[in-house]
Every structure is written in C-alpha cells, then in structure tokens.
PDB file of C-alpha atoms and ligand atoms in Angstrom:
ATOM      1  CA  UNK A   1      -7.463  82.772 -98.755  1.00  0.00           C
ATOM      2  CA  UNK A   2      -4.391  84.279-100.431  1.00  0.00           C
ATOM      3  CA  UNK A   3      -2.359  87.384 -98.738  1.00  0.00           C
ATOM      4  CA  UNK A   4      -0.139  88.999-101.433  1.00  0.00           C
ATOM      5  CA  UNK A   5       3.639  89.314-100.225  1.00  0.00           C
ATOM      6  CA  UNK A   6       5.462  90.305-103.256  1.00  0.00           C
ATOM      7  CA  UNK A   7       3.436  92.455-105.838  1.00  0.00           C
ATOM      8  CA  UNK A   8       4.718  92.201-109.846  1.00  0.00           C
ATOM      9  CA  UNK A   9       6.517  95.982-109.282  1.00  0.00           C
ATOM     10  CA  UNK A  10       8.880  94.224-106.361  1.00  0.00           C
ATOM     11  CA  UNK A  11       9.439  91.090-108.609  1.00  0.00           C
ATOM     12  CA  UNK A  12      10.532  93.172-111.073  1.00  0.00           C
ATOM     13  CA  UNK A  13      13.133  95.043-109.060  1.00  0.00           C
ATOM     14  CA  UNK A  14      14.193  92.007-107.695  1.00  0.00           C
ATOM     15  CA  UNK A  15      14.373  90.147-111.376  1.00  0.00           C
ATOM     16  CA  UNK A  16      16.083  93.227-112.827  1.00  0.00           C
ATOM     17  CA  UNK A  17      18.582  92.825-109.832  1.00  0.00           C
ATOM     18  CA  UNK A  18      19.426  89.295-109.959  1.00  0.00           C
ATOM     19  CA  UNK A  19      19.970  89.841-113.956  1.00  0.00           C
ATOM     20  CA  UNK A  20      22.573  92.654-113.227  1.00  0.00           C
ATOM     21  CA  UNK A  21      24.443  90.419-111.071  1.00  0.00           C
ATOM     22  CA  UNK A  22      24.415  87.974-113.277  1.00  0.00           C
ATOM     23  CA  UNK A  23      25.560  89.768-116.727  1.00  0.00           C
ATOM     24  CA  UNK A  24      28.067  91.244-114.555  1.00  0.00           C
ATOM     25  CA  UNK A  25      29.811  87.725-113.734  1.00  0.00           C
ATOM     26  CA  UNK A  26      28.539  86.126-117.275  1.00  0.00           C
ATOM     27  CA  UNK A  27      28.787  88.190-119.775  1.00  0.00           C
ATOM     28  CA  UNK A  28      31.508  86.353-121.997  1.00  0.00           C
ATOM     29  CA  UNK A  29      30.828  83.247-120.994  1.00  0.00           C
ATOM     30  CA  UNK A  30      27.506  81.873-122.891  1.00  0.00           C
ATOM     31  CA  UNK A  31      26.331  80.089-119.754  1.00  0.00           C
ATOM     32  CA  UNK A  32      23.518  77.298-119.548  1.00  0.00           C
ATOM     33  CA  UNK A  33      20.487  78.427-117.487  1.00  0.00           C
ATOM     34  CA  UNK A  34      19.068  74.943-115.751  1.00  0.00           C
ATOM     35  CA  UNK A  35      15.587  75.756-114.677  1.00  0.00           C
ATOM     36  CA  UNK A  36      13.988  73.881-111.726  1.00  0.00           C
ATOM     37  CA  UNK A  37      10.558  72.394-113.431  1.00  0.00           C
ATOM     38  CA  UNK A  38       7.686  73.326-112.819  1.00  0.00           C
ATOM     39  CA  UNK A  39       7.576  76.381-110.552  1.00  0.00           C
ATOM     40  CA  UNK A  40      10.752  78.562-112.120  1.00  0.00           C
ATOM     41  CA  UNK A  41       9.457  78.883-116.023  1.00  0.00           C
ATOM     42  CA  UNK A  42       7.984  82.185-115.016  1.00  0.00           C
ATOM     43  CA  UNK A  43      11.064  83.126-113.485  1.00  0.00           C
ATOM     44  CA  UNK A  44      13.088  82.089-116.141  1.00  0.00           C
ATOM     45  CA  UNK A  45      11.088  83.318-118.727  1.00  0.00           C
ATOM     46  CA  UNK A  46      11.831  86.859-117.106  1.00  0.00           C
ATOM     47  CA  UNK A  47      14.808  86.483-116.427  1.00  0.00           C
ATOM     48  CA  UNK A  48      16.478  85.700-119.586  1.00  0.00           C
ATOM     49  CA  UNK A  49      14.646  88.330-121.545  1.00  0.00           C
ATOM     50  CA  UNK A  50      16.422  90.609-118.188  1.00  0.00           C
ATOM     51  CA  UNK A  51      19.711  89.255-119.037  1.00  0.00           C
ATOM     52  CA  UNK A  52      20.587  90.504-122.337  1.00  0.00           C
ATOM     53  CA  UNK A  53      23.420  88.174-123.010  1.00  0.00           C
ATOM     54  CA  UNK A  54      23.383  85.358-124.743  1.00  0.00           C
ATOM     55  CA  UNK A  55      22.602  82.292-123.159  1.00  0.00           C
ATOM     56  CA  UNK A  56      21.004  78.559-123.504  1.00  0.00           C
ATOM     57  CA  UNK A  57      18.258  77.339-121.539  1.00  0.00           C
ATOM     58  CA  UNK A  58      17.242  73.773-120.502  1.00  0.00           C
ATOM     59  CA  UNK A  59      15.239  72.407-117.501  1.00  0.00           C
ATOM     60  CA  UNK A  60      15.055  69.917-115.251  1.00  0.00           C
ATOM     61  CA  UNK A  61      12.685  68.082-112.640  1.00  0.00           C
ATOM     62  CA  UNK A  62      13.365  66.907-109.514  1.00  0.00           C
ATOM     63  CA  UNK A  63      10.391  65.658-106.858  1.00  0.00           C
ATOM     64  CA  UNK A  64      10.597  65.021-103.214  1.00  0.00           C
ATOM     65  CA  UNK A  65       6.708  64.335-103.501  1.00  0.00           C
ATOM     66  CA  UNK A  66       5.174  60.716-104.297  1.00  0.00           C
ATOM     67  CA  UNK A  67       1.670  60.300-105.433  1.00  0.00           C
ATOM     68  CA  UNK A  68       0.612  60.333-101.546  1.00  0.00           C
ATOM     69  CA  UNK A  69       2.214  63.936-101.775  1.00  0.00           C
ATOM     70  CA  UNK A  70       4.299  63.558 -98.234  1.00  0.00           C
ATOM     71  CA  UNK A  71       7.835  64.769 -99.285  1.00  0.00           C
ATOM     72  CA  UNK A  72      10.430  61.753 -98.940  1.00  0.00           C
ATOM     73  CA  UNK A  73      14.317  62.072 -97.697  1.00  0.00           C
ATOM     74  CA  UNK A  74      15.782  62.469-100.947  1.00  0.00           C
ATOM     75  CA  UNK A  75      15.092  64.124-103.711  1.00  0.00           C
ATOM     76  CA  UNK A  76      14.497  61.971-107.393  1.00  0.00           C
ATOM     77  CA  UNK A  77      15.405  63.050-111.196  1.00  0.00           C
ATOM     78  CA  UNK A  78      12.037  62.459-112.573  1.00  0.00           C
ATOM     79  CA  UNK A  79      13.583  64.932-115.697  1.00  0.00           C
ATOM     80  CA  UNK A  80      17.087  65.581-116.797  1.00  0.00           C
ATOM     81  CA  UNK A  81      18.681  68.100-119.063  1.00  0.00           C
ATOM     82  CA  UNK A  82      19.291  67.435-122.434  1.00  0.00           C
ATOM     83  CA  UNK A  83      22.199  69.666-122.884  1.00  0.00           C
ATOM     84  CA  UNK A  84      25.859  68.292-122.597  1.00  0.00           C
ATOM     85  CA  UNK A  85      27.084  70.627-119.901  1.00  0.00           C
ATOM     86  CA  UNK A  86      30.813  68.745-119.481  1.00  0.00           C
ATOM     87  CA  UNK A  87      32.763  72.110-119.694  1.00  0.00           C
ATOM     88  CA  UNK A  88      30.364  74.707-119.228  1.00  0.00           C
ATOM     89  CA  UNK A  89      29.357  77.026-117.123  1.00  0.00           C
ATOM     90  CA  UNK A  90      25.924  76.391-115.485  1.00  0.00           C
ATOM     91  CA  UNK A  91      23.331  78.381-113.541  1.00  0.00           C
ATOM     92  CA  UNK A  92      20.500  76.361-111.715  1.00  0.00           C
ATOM     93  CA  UNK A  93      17.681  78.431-111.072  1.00  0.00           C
ATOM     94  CA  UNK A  94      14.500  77.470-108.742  1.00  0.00           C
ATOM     95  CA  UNK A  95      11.568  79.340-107.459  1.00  0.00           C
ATOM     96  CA  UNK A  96      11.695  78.911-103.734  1.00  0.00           C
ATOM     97  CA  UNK A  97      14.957  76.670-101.551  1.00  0.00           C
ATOM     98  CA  UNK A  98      12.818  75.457 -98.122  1.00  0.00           C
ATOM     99  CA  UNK A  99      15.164  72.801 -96.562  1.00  0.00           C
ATOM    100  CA  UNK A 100      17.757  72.547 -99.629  1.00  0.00           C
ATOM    101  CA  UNK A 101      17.088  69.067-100.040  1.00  0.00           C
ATOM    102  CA  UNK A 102      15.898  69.150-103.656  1.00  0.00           C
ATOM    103  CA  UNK A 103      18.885  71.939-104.610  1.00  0.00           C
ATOM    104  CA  UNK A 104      21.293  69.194-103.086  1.00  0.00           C
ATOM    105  CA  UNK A 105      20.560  66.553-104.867  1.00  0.00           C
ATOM    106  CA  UNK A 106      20.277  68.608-108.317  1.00  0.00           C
ATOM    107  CA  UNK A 107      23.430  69.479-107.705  1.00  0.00           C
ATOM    108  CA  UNK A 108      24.893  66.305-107.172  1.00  0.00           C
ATOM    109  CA  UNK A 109      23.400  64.926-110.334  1.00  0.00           C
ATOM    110  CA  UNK A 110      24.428  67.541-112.223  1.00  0.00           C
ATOM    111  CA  UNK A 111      28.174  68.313-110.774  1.00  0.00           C
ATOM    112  CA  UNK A 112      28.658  64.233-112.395  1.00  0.00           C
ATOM    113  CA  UNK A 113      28.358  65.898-115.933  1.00  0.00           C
ATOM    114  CA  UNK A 114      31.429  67.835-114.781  1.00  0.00           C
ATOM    115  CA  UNK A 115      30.731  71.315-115.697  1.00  0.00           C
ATOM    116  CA  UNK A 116      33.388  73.786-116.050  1.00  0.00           C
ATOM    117  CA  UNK A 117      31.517  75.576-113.266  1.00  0.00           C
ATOM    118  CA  UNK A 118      27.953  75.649-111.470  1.00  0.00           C
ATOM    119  CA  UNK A 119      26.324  78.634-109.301  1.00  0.00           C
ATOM    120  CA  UNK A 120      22.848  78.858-107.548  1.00  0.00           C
ATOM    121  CA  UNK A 121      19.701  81.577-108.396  1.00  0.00           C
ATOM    122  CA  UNK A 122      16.790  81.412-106.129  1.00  0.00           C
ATOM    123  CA  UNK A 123      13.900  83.665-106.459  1.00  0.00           C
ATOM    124  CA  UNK A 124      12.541  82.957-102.401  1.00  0.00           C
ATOM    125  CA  UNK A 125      14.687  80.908 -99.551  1.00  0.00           C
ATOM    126  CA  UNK A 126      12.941  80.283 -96.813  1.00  0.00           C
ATOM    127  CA  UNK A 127      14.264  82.411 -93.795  1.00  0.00           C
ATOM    128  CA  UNK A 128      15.209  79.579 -91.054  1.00  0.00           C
ATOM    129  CA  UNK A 129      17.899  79.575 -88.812  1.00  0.00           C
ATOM    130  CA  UNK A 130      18.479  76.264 -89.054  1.00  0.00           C
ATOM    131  CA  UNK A 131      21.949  75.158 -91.194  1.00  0.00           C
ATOM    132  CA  UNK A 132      21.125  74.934 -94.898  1.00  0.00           C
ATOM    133  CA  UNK A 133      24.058  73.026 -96.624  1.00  0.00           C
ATOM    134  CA  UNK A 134      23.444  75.066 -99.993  1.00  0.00           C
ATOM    135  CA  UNK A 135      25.552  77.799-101.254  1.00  0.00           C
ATOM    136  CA  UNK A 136      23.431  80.474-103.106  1.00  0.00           C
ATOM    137  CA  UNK A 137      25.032  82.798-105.007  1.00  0.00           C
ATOM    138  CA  UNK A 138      21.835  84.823-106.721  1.00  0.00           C
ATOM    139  CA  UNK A 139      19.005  85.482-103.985  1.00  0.00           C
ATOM    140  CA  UNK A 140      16.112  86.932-104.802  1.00  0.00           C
ATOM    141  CA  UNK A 141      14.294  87.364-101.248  1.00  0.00           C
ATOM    142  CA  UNK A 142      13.973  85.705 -98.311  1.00  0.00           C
ATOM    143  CA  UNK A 143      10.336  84.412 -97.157  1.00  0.00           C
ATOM    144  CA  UNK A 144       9.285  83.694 -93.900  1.00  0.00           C
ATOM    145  CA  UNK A 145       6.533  80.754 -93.151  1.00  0.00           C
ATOM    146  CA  UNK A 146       3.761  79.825 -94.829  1.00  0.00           C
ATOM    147  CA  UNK A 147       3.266  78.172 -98.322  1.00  0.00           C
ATOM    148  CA  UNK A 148       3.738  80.510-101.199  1.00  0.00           C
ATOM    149  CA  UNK A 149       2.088  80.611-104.818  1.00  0.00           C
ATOM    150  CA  UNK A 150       2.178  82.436-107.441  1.00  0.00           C
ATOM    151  CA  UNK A 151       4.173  83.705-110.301  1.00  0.00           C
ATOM    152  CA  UNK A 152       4.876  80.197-111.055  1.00  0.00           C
ATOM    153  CA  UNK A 153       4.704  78.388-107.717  1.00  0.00           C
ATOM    154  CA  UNK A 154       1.536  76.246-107.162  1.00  0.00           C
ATOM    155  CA  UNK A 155      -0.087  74.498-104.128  1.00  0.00           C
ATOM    156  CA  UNK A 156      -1.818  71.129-106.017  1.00  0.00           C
ATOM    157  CA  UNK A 157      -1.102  72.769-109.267  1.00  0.00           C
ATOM    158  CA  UNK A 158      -3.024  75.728-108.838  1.00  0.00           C
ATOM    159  CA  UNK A 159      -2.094  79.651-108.556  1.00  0.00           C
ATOM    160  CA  UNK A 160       1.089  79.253-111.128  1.00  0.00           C
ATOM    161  CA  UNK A 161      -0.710  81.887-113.134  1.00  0.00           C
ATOM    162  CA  UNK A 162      -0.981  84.896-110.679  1.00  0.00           C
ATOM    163  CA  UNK A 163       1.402  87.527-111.063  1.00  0.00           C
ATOM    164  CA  UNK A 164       2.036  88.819-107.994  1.00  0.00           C
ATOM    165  CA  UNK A 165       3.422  85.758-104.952  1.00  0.00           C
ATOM    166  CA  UNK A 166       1.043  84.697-102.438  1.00  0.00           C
ATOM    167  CA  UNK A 167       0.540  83.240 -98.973  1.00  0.00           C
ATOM    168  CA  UNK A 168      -1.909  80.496 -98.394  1.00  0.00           C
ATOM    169  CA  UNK A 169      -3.531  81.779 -94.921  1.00  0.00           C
ATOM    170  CA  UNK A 170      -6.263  78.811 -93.741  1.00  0.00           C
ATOM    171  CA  UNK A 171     -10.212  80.825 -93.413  1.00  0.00           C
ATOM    172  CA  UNK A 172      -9.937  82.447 -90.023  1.00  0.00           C
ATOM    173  CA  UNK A 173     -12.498  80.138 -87.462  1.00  0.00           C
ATOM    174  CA  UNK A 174     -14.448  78.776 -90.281  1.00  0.00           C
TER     175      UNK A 174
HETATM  176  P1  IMP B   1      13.444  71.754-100.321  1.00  0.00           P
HETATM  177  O1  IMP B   1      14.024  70.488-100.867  1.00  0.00           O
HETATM  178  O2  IMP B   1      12.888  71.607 -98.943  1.00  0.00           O
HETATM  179  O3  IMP B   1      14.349  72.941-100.445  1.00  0.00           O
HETATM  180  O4  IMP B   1      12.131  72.000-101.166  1.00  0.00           O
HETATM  181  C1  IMP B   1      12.147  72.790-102.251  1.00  0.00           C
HETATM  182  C2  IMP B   1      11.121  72.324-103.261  1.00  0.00           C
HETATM  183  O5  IMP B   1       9.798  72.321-102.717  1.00  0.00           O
HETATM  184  C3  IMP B   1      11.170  73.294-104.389  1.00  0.00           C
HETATM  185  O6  IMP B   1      11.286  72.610-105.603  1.00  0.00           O
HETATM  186  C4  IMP B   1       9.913  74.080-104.269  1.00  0.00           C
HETATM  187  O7  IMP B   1       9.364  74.249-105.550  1.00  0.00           O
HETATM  188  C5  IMP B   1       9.000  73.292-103.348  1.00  0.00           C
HETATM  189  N1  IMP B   1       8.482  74.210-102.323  1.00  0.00           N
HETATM  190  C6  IMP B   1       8.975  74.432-101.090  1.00  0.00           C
HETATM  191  N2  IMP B   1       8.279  75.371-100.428  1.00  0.00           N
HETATM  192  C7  IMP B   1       7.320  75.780-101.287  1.00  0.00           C
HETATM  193  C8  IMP B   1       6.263  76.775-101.194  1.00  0.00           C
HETATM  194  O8  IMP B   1       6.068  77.488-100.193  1.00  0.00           O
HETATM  195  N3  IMP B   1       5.487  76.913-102.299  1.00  0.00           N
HETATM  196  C9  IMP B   1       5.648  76.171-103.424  1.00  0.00           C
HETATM  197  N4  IMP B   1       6.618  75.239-103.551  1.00  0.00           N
HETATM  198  C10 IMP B   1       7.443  75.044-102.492  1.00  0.00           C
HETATM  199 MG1   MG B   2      10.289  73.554-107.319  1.00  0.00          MG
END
C-alpha cells in the first residue's frame, strides 16, 4: 500500500525553492548539473526548466546494490559523466541521501576531475541522528522512515512515474 507524503503542489514549492537558491549563487557561472541516475531525472527535469539560467546537464550512476539487491559497503561507478568538468563548477543532484554512502563516493570520483568547485542538492535526506559525513548545501526535505517512491524514486523499478512521493506501508495483518 502507498501513503502519499509529499503531494505535486509541495514538490513544487520545494523545487521552486531549491531553484531560487540556486540562481541566486549561480547565476554567472554556467554550472554543470550531475544528476544521480536513475531516481533524480524527474527532479532534474524540473528543476532546470525552474532555474532559468543557463546551464549543462549530464548524469551519472552509482549502485550500492548487486544483482542479490543487499546494498554493499561502498558504493561503484557503474556510469560516469561525459562532460570534462576540470575547472567548473558542479552541482550533484540526487533524489533521496539515506546513509551518504553513495553521495561519498560520487564525490570522491568526481572531486579527481578537479572541478573548480562542487556543491550538493538533495530532494529527501533521511532524518537520522546518526553522523552523516556529507555536506548538503540544497535540501529539499527531510523524510523520516520508511522506503519512499515516487516522482522518480522506485522500489524494484516500479512507482518512478507517480507524481506525488510515497511511502511503502506493508498490508496491515494480512
Ligand atoms: P545511501 O548511500 O545510503 O545514502 O543511499 C542512497 C541511495 O539509495 C540513493 O541513490 C537512493 O536513490 C537510494 N535510496 C535510499 N533510500 C531510498 C528510498 O527510500 N527510496 C528509494 N531509493 C532510496
Ligand atoms: Mg539514487
């Protein structure tokens, strides 16, 4: 069963938000937007056409998940940019930060191409207590437990498509 925890409106507002922050630091600088494949092209996709600067756009894909899908220690390239970033000023942007292990590593990989500068949007971090050794500078919301879908985000590939973000909730009893 899904319970809906952000409706399209409040992603809006929050999208509209984030792109105000970020014209307000970017706006001469033609920076490269690094999406987190798969679950930020929906964000991405709003939140360039939010931004009203000019920017370029590339992706890349990072898993923590093997085929038995139990997430390992470190997170693996499986898909790098294509754009030569030495110089430039980057923005990664991911759908949801849970332990910051995959945002670690992506930076890692990508501070070696020795860009002139690189900053963190996340839509959703997940609200622990516990230390997370990530810096974000653009936060969308903070999410509490439970495994979200929607508006890009999938459980086994499914749900990307909704709108709105979602909670899986197990069938209560049965
Ligand atoms: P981290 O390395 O623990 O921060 O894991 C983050 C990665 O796992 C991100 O790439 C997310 O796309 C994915 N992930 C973590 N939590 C969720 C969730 O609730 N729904 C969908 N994907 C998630
Ligand atoms: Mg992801």
């Amino acid at each position: 069963m899904l319970k809906l925890i952000i409706p399209p409106e409040e992603i809006r507002i929050i999208v509209d938000r984030l792109a105000n922050e970020i014209r307000r630091d970017y706006s001469s600088k033609n920076p490269v937007l690094v999406g987190v494949l798969k679950g930020s092209f929906v964000f991405m996709a709003d939140l360039v056409r939010a931004l009203e600067i000019p920017v370029e756009v590339d992706f890349i894909c990072a898993t923590r998940y093997g085929t038995n899908e139990r997430p390992t220690k470190e997170a693996k390239v499986i898909k790098d940019i294509s754009t030569d970033v030495r110089g430039r000023d980057v923005i990664v942007f991911e759908d949801i930060i849970d332990e910051g292990k995959t945002m670690k590593a992506l930076l890692e990989h990508l501070n070696a191409k020795h860009p002139a500068s690189i900053k963190v949007c996340t839509l959703l971090l997940r609200d622990k207590k516990t230390g997370l050794d990530v810096n974000v500078d653009y936060l969308g919301t903070t999410v509490d437990e439970g495994f979200v879908v929607g508006y890009g985000l999938d459980f086994r590939e499914r749900y990307r498509h909704l709108p709105g973000l979602y909670i899986i909730e197990e069938e209560g009893g049965s």
